[in-house]
Amino acid sequence: MSTDKQIKEEIVYYAKLLDQKGLVNPLEGNISIYDRENNKLYITPTGIRKSFLTEEKIAVLQNGIQIDGELRRSSEYLLHEAALNARPDCRAAVHTHAPYLTAFAYCNKDIKLRCSSTFALLFEDIPCLPFGQPGTPHIANGIDKAIKEHDLILLANHGCLTVAPTLEKAVAILEAGEEVMKIYSLAQTIGKIHDIPEEDWEEMCNTHPGSKRNRYVKTK
Ligand SMILES: [Zn+2]
């Protein structure tokens, strides 16, 4: 079990990594870990560049009230709470405006690529939630259902959100999703994109040990 200090260190480490990789800008993006045993939500604060974060600045919330941390919690904690409440198997959530994924959110489009084996195994599809006002409970409208079946979702006209049992995994899912969408965007400039034949797609999703279908069978 992680201590208070270890959880804060983990959040600072991955917040800085996201900053280095260009997956958050100075004004947005937040990551959280939910310590279920002690009912504490650890989340990055608002209004600070992620590369300037320290352990003391991480906000700790209990029942929606901040009990620790030098800076005020992100206003998007409602999104993290809703996502992690809907996924009892998960301990971490990452919300960013990663450009290639968020471009689809601006178009209010679900992502249903059929050209990528990575996409097939990790996601199969990425749903886009309807628009909800940031900073209000509406930001989490529809999240319960969507996040139950997907580790990565889009928030219309806003950004994206991942959940996972560990923060390392949640960040990795975001990185993988963003990379696939970047490659897809490049591929569109080269020529006609070829989809994986439907039969092969189904077989891969059904039989590959790391596929989403098989991961979900094992964890539920
Ligand atoms: Zn946001």
PDB file of C-alpha atoms and ligand atoms in Angstrom:
ATOM      1  CA  MET A   1       0.000   0.000   0.000  1.00  0.00           C
ATOM      2  CA  SER A   2       1.377   3.412  -0.943  1.00  0.00           C
ATOM      3  CA  THR A   3       1.950   6.049   1.696  1.00  0.00           C
ATOM      4  CA  ASP A   4       0.759   9.652   1.412  1.00  0.00           C
ATOM      5  CA  LYS A   5       4.294  10.663   0.404  1.00  0.00           C
ATOM      6  CA  GLN A   6       4.609   7.944  -2.250  1.00  0.00           C
ATOM      7  CA  ILE A   7       1.295   8.875  -3.849  1.00  0.00           C
ATOM      8  CA  LYS A   8       2.293  12.543  -4.057  1.00  0.00           C
ATOM      9  CA  GLU A   9       5.703  11.633  -5.515  1.00  0.00           C
ATOM     10  CA  GLU A  10       4.057   9.445  -8.135  1.00  0.00           C
ATOM     11  CA  ILE A  11       1.696  12.244  -9.199  1.00  0.00           C
ATOM     12  CA  VAL A  12       4.544  14.773  -9.433  1.00  0.00           C
ATOM     13  CA  TYR A  13       6.638  12.350 -11.511  1.00  0.00           C
ATOM     14  CA  TYR A  14       3.917  11.655 -14.069  1.00  0.00           C
ATOM     15  CA  ALA A  15       2.710  15.268 -14.188  1.00  0.00           C
ATOM     16  CA  LYS A  16       6.229  16.294 -15.194  1.00  0.00           C
ATOM     17  CA  LEU A  17       6.441  13.472 -17.723  1.00  0.00           C
ATOM     18  CA  LEU A  18       3.196  14.608 -19.369  1.00  0.00           C
ATOM     19  CA  ASP A  19       4.570  18.162 -19.498  1.00  0.00           C
ATOM     20  CA  GLN A  20       7.846  16.996 -21.091  1.00  0.00           C
ATOM     21  CA  LYS A  21       5.939  15.005 -23.687  1.00  0.00           C
ATOM     22  CA  GLY A  22       3.732  17.947 -24.666  1.00  0.00           C
ATOM     23  CA  LEU A  23       0.556  16.225 -23.502  1.00  0.00           C
ATOM     24  CA  VAL A  24      -0.496  19.058 -21.158  1.00  0.00           C
ATOM     25  CA  ASN A  25      -0.194  22.822 -21.547  1.00  0.00           C
ATOM     26  CA  PRO A  26       0.556  25.150 -18.602  1.00  0.00           C
ATOM     27  CA  LEU A  27      -3.132  25.907 -17.971  1.00  0.00           C
ATOM     28  CA  GLU A  28      -4.818  22.535 -18.247  1.00  0.00           C
ATOM     29  CA  GLY A  29      -4.595  18.829 -17.658  1.00  0.00           C
ATOM     30  CA  ASN A  30      -4.833  17.124 -14.296  1.00  0.00           C
ATOM     31  CA  ILE A  31      -4.043  13.753 -12.828  1.00  0.00           C
ATOM     32  CA  SER A  32      -5.352  11.993  -9.766  1.00  0.00           C
ATOM     33  CA  ILE A  33      -4.954   8.941  -7.583  1.00  0.00           C
ATOM     34  CA  TYR A  34      -7.816   7.718  -5.424  1.00  0.00           C
ATOM     35  CA  ASP A  35      -6.679   6.085  -2.171  1.00  0.00           C
ATOM     36  CA  ARG A  36      -9.829   4.037  -1.583  1.00  0.00           C
ATOM     37  CA  GLU A  37      -8.772   2.661   1.820  1.00  0.00           C
ATOM     38  CA  ASN A  38      -8.552   6.163   3.277  1.00  0.00           C
ATOM     39  CA  ASN A  39     -11.144   7.784   0.994  1.00  0.00           C
ATOM     40  CA  LYS A  40      -8.680  10.426  -0.215  1.00  0.00           C
ATOM     41  CA  LEU A  41      -8.450  11.834  -3.735  1.00  0.00           C
ATOM     42  CA  TYR A  42      -4.997  13.209  -4.591  1.00  0.00           C
ATOM     43  CA  ILE A  43      -5.087  15.608  -7.528  1.00  0.00           C
ATOM     44  CA  THR A  44      -2.864  18.161  -9.225  1.00  0.00           C
ATOM     45  CA  PRO A  45      -3.683  21.798  -8.351  1.00  0.00           C
ATOM     46  CA  THR A  46      -4.989  24.470 -10.655  1.00  0.00           C
ATOM     47  CA  GLY A  47      -2.980  27.215 -12.332  1.00  0.00           C
ATOM     48  CA  ILE A  48       0.569  25.912 -12.126  1.00  0.00           C
ATOM     49  CA  ARG A  49       2.864  24.601 -14.829  1.00  0.00           C
ATOM     50  CA  LYS A  50       3.277  20.861 -14.229  1.00  0.00           C
ATOM     51  CA  SER A  51       7.075  21.131 -14.331  1.00  0.00           C
ATOM     52  CA  PHE A  52       6.929  23.409 -11.233  1.00  0.00           C
ATOM     53  CA  LEU A  53       4.935  20.936  -9.134  1.00  0.00           C
ATOM     54  CA  THR A  54       6.212  19.637  -5.791  1.00  0.00           C
ATOM     55  CA  GLU A  55       4.691  17.099  -3.391  1.00  0.00           C
ATOM     56  CA  GLU A  56       3.498  19.877  -1.045  1.00  0.00           C
ATOM     57  CA  LYS A  57       1.405  21.401  -3.829  1.00  0.00           C
ATOM     58  CA  ILE A  58      -0.669  18.261  -4.525  1.00  0.00           C
ATOM     59  CA  ALA A  59      -4.247  18.771  -3.320  1.00  0.00           C
ATOM     60  CA  VAL A  60      -5.856  16.071  -1.157  1.00  0.00           C
ATOM     61  CA  LEU A  61      -9.643  15.879  -1.016  1.00  0.00           C
ATOM     62  CA  GLN A  62     -11.960  13.969   1.280  1.00  0.00           C
ATOM     63  CA  ASN A  63     -15.654  13.946   0.379  1.00  0.00           C
ATOM     64  CA  GLY A  64     -15.051  16.872  -1.967  1.00  0.00           C
ATOM     65  CA  ILE A  65     -13.335  19.041   0.679  1.00  0.00           C
ATOM     66  CA  GLN A  66      -9.653  19.883   0.387  1.00  0.00           C
ATOM     67  CA  ILE A  67      -7.766  18.732   3.508  1.00  0.00           C
ATOM     68  CA  ASP A  68      -4.157  19.100   2.369  1.00  0.00           C
ATOM     69  CA  GLY A  69      -1.968  20.820  -0.237  1.00  0.00           C
ATOM     70  CA  GLU A  70      -0.580  24.338  -0.641  1.00  0.00           C
ATOM     71  CA  LEU A  71      -2.568  25.098  -3.779  1.00  0.00           C
ATOM     72  CA  ARG A  72      -6.252  24.859  -4.662  1.00  0.00           C
ATOM     73  CA  ARG A  73      -7.411  21.606  -6.283  1.00  0.00           C
ATOM     74  CA  SER A  74      -8.210  21.551  -9.972  1.00  0.00           C
ATOM     75  CA  SER A  75     -11.820  22.484 -10.696  1.00  0.00           C
ATOM     76  CA  GLU A  76     -12.006  19.330 -12.773  1.00  0.00           C
ATOM     77  CA  TYR A  77     -11.866  17.096  -9.682  1.00  0.00           C
ATOM     78  CA  LEU A  78     -15.578  16.370 -10.273  1.00  0.00           C
ATOM     79  CA  LEU A  79     -14.630  14.601 -13.483  1.00  0.00           C
ATOM     80  CA  HIS A  80     -12.010  12.493 -11.717  1.00  0.00           C
ATOM     81  CA  GLU A  81     -14.387  11.623  -8.869  1.00  0.00           C
ATOM     82  CA  ALA A  82     -17.129  10.550 -11.257  1.00  0.00           C
ATOM     83  CA  ALA A  83     -14.755   8.437 -13.375  1.00  0.00           C
ATOM     84  CA  LEU A  84     -13.111   6.687 -10.435  1.00  0.00           C
ATOM     85  CA  ASN A  85     -16.428   6.062  -8.675  1.00  0.00           C
ATOM     86  CA  ALA A  86     -17.708   4.385 -11.836  1.00  0.00           C
ATOM     87  CA  ARG A  87     -14.596   2.171 -12.095  1.00  0.00           C
ATOM     88  CA  PRO A  88     -13.883   0.473  -8.749  1.00  0.00           C
ATOM     89  CA  ASP A  89     -11.090  -1.530 -10.451  1.00  0.00           C
ATOM     90  CA  CYS A  90      -9.168   1.703 -11.141  1.00  0.00           C
ATOM     91  CA  ARG A  91      -7.066   3.866  -8.885  1.00  0.00           C
ATOM     92  CA  ALA A  92      -5.822   6.613 -11.239  1.00  0.00           C
ATOM     93  CA  ALA A  93      -7.292   9.076 -13.726  1.00  0.00           C
ATOM     94  CA  VAL A  94      -5.575  11.363 -16.238  1.00  0.00           C
ATOM     95  CA  HIS A  95      -7.350  14.229 -17.986  1.00  0.00           C
ATOM     96  CA  THR A  96      -5.608  16.227 -20.711  1.00  0.00           C
ATOM     97  CA  HIS A  97      -6.259  18.116 -23.917  1.00  0.00           C
ATOM     98  CA  ALA A  98      -3.803  15.929 -25.879  1.00  0.00           C
ATOM     99  CA  PRO A  99      -3.949  17.471 -29.382  1.00  0.00           C
ATOM    100  CA  TYR A 100      -4.599  14.549 -31.721  1.00  0.00           C
ATOM    101  CA  LEU A 101      -7.273  13.021 -29.493  1.00  0.00           C
ATOM    102  CA  THR A 102      -8.836  16.370 -28.632  1.00  0.00           C
ATOM    103  CA  ALA A 103      -9.143  17.243 -32.322  1.00  0.00           C
ATOM    104  CA  PHE A 104     -11.767  14.475 -32.516  1.00  0.00           C
ATOM    105  CA  ALA A 105     -13.473  15.851 -29.393  1.00  0.00           C
ATOM    106  CA  TYR A 106     -13.739  19.236 -31.155  1.00  0.00           C
ATOM    107  CA  CYS A 107     -15.588  17.446 -33.953  1.00  0.00           C
ATOM    108  CA  ASN A 108     -17.758  15.598 -31.359  1.00  0.00           C
ATOM    109  CA  LYS A 109     -16.761  12.355 -33.017  1.00  0.00           C
ATOM    110  CA  ASP A 110     -16.420   8.879 -31.561  1.00  0.00           C
ATOM    111  CA  ILE A 111     -13.202   7.302 -32.805  1.00  0.00           C
ATOM    112  CA  LYS A 112     -13.736   4.034 -34.648  1.00  0.00           C
ATOM    113  CA  LEU A 113     -10.473   3.342 -36.447  1.00  0.00           C
ATOM    114  CA  ARG A 114     -10.169   0.030 -38.235  1.00  0.00           C
ATOM    115  CA  CYS A 115      -6.692   0.557 -39.671  1.00  0.00           C
ATOM    116  CA  SER A 116      -4.569   0.040 -36.551  1.00  0.00           C
ATOM    117  CA  SER A 117      -3.821  -3.187 -34.680  1.00  0.00           C
ATOM    118  CA  THR A 118      -2.747  -1.143 -31.630  1.00  0.00           C
ATOM    119  CA  PHE A 119      -6.112   0.604 -31.661  1.00  0.00           C
ATOM    120  CA  ALA A 120      -7.911  -2.744 -32.042  1.00  0.00           C
ATOM    121  CA  LEU A 121      -6.186  -4.347 -29.095  1.00  0.00           C
ATOM    122  CA  LEU A 122      -6.210  -1.378 -26.749  1.00  0.00           C
ATOM    123  CA  PHE A 123      -9.494   0.350 -27.492  1.00  0.00           C
ATOM    124  CA  GLU A 124     -11.684  -1.060 -30.298  1.00  0.00           C
ATOM    125  CA  ASP A 125     -13.414   2.310 -30.096  1.00  0.00           C
ATOM    126  CA  ILE A 126     -13.161   5.572 -28.124  1.00  0.00           C
ATOM    127  CA  PRO A 127     -16.526   7.184 -27.382  1.00  0.00           C
ATOM    128  CA  CYS A 128     -17.060  10.941 -27.231  1.00  0.00           C
ATOM    129  CA  LEU A 129     -19.255  12.216 -24.368  1.00  0.00           C
ATOM    130  CA  PRO A 130     -21.617  15.141 -24.988  1.00  0.00           C
ATOM    131  CA  PHE A 131     -20.392  18.604 -23.999  1.00  0.00           C
ATOM    132  CA  GLY A 132     -20.570  19.453 -20.286  1.00  0.00           C
ATOM    133  CA  GLN A 133     -19.619  22.786 -18.716  1.00  0.00           C
ATOM    134  CA  PRO A 134     -16.114  22.570 -17.167  1.00  0.00           C
ATOM    135  CA  GLY A 135     -16.054  23.219 -13.425  1.00  0.00           C
ATOM    136  CA  THR A 136     -19.639  21.997 -12.946  1.00  0.00           C
ATOM    137  CA  PRO A 137     -21.052  18.510 -12.327  1.00  0.00           C
ATOM    138  CA  HIS A 138     -22.216  18.544 -15.983  1.00  0.00           C
ATOM    139  CA  ILE A 139     -18.639  17.922 -17.056  1.00  0.00           C
ATOM    140  CA  ALA A 140     -19.239  14.309 -15.994  1.00  0.00           C
ATOM    141  CA  ASN A 141     -22.568  13.871 -17.823  1.00  0.00           C
ATOM    142  CA  GLY A 142     -22.773  10.375 -19.281  1.00  0.00           C
ATOM    143  CA  ILE A 143     -19.406   9.337 -17.899  1.00  0.00           C
ATOM    144  CA  ASP A 144     -20.697   6.449 -15.754  1.00  0.00           C
ATOM    145  CA  LYS A 145     -21.780   4.327 -18.671  1.00  0.00           C
ATOM    146  CA  ALA A 146     -18.939   5.232 -21.055  1.00  0.00           C
ATOM    147  CA  ILE A 147     -16.062   4.754 -18.626  1.00  0.00           C
ATOM    148  CA  LYS A 148     -17.369   1.360 -17.477  1.00  0.00           C
ATOM    149  CA  GLU A 149     -16.537  -0.101 -20.867  1.00  0.00           C
ATOM    150  CA  HIS A 150     -13.666   2.114 -22.000  1.00  0.00           C
ATOM    151  CA  ASP A 151     -10.364   3.115 -20.410  1.00  0.00           C
ATOM    152  CA  LEU A 152     -10.081   6.164 -22.695  1.00  0.00           C
ATOM    153  CA  ILE A 153     -12.947   8.514 -23.551  1.00  0.00           C
ATOM    154  CA  LEU A 154     -13.278  11.912 -25.230  1.00  0.00           C
ATOM    155  CA  LEU A 155     -15.093  14.908 -23.732  1.00  0.00           C
ATOM    156  CA  ALA A 156     -16.783  16.896 -26.501  1.00  0.00           C
ATOM    157  CA  ASN A 157     -15.246  20.317 -27.240  1.00  0.00           C
ATOM    158  CA  HIS A 158     -12.806  19.787 -24.405  1.00  0.00           C
ATOM    159  CA  GLY A 159     -10.306  16.898 -24.136  1.00  0.00           C
ATOM    160  CA  CYS A 160      -9.903  13.295 -23.059  1.00  0.00           C
ATOM    161  CA  LEU A 161      -9.775  11.126 -19.954  1.00  0.00           C
ATOM    162  CA  THR A 162      -8.147   7.796 -19.099  1.00  0.00           C
ATOM    163  CA  VAL A 163      -8.515   5.540 -16.071  1.00  0.00           C
ATOM    164  CA  ALA A 164      -6.434   2.528 -14.992  1.00  0.00           C
ATOM    165  CA  PRO A 165      -5.492   0.471 -11.932  1.00  0.00           C
ATOM    166  CA  THR A 166      -2.197   2.432 -11.729  1.00  0.00           C
ATOM    167  CA  LEU A 167      -1.130   5.923 -12.735  1.00  0.00           C
ATOM    168  CA  GLU A 168       1.683   4.453 -14.838  1.00  0.00           C
ATOM    169  CA  LYS A 169      -0.922   2.503 -16.833  1.00  0.00           C
ATOM    170  CA  ALA A 170      -3.319   5.452 -17.204  1.00  0.00           C
ATOM    171  CA  VAL A 171      -0.520   7.633 -18.608  1.00  0.00           C
ATOM    172  CA  ALA A 172       0.592   4.807 -20.926  1.00  0.00           C
ATOM    173  CA  ILE A 173      -2.946   4.440 -22.295  1.00  0.00           C
ATOM    174  CA  LEU A 174      -3.092   8.168 -22.990  1.00  0.00           C
ATOM    175  CA  GLU A 175       0.315   8.107 -24.711  1.00  0.00           C
ATOM    176  CA  ALA A 176      -0.649   5.106 -26.839  1.00  0.00           C
ATOM    177  CA  GLY A 177      -3.999   6.624 -27.837  1.00  0.00           C
ATOM    178  CA  GLU A 178      -2.424   9.953 -28.730  1.00  0.00           C
ATOM    179  CA  GLU A 179       0.300   8.262 -30.767  1.00  0.00           C
ATOM    180  CA  VAL A 180      -2.166   6.196 -32.788  1.00  0.00           C
ATOM    181  CA  MET A 181      -4.184   9.321 -33.610  1.00  0.00           C
ATOM    182  CA  LYS A 182      -1.015  11.167 -34.602  1.00  0.00           C
ATOM    183  CA  ILE A 183      -0.042   8.360 -36.976  1.00  0.00           C
ATOM    184  CA  TYR A 184      -3.587   8.283 -38.355  1.00  0.00           C
ATOM    185  CA  SER A 185      -3.385  11.999 -39.024  1.00  0.00           C
ATOM    186  CA  LEU A 186      -0.044  11.541 -40.854  1.00  0.00           C
ATOM    187  CA  ALA A 187      -1.400   8.577 -42.821  1.00  0.00           C
ATOM    188  CA  GLN A 188      -4.285  10.707 -44.085  1.00  0.00           C
ATOM    189  CA  THR A 189      -1.773  13.015 -45.774  1.00  0.00           C
ATOM    190  CA  ILE A 190      -0.030  10.110 -47.541  1.00  0.00           C
ATOM    191  CA  GLY A 191      -2.855   8.314 -49.280  1.00  0.00           C
ATOM    192  CA  LYS A 192      -5.765   5.963 -48.925  1.00  0.00           C
ATOM    193  CA  ILE A 193      -5.882   4.302 -45.530  1.00  0.00           C
ATOM    194  CA  HIS A 194      -6.553   0.567 -45.619  1.00  0.00           C
ATOM    195  CA  ASP A 195      -8.700  -0.995 -42.937  1.00  0.00           C
ATOM    196  CA  ILE A 196      -7.953  -4.385 -41.411  1.00  0.00           C
ATOM    197  CA  PRO A 197     -10.401  -6.907 -42.966  1.00  0.00           C
ATOM    198  CA  GLU A 198     -13.357  -7.406 -40.636  1.00  0.00           C
ATOM    199  CA  GLU A 199     -12.752 -11.117 -40.210  1.00  0.00           C
ATOM    200  CA  ASP A 200      -9.122 -10.513 -39.157  1.00  0.00           C
ATOM    201  CA  TRP A 201     -10.175  -7.689 -36.854  1.00  0.00           C
ATOM    202  CA  GLU A 202     -12.674  -9.926 -35.063  1.00  0.00           C
ATOM    203  CA  GLU A 203     -10.226 -12.801 -34.817  1.00  0.00           C
ATOM    204  CA  MET A 204      -7.501 -10.549 -33.392  1.00  0.00           C
ATOM    205  CA  CYS A 205      -9.860  -8.985 -30.834  1.00  0.00           C
ATOM    206  CA  ASN A 206     -11.167 -12.404 -29.787  1.00  0.00           C
ATOM    207  CA  THR A 207      -7.950 -14.404 -29.645  1.00  0.00           C
ATOM    208  CA  HIS A 208      -5.073 -12.034 -28.795  1.00  0.00           C
ATOM    209  CA  PRO A 209      -4.241 -12.477 -25.079  1.00  0.00           C
ATOM    210  CA  GLY A 210      -3.701  -8.712 -24.643  1.00  0.00           C
ATOM    211  CA  SER A 211      -6.878  -7.622 -26.407  1.00  0.00           C
ATOM    212  CA  LYS A 212      -9.462  -5.480 -24.684  1.00  0.00           C
ATOM    213  CA  ARG A 213     -12.010  -8.314 -24.853  1.00  0.00           C
ATOM    214  CA  ASN A 214      -9.636 -10.697 -23.063  1.00  0.00           C
ATOM    215  CA  ARG A 215      -8.409  -8.112 -20.537  1.00  0.00           C
ATOM    216  CA  TYR A 216     -11.973  -7.321 -19.544  1.00  0.00           C
ATOM    217  CA  VAL A 217     -12.896 -10.989 -19.204  1.00  0.00           C
ATOM    218  CA  LYS A 218      -9.980 -11.471 -16.832  1.00  0.00           C
ATOM    219  CA  THR A 219     -10.615  -8.430 -14.642  1.00  0.00           C
ATOM    220  CA  LYS A 220     -14.381  -8.762 -14.265  1.00  0.00           C
TER     221      LYS A 220
HETATM  222 ZN    ZN B   1      -9.782  20.068 -19.237  1.00  0.00          ZN
END
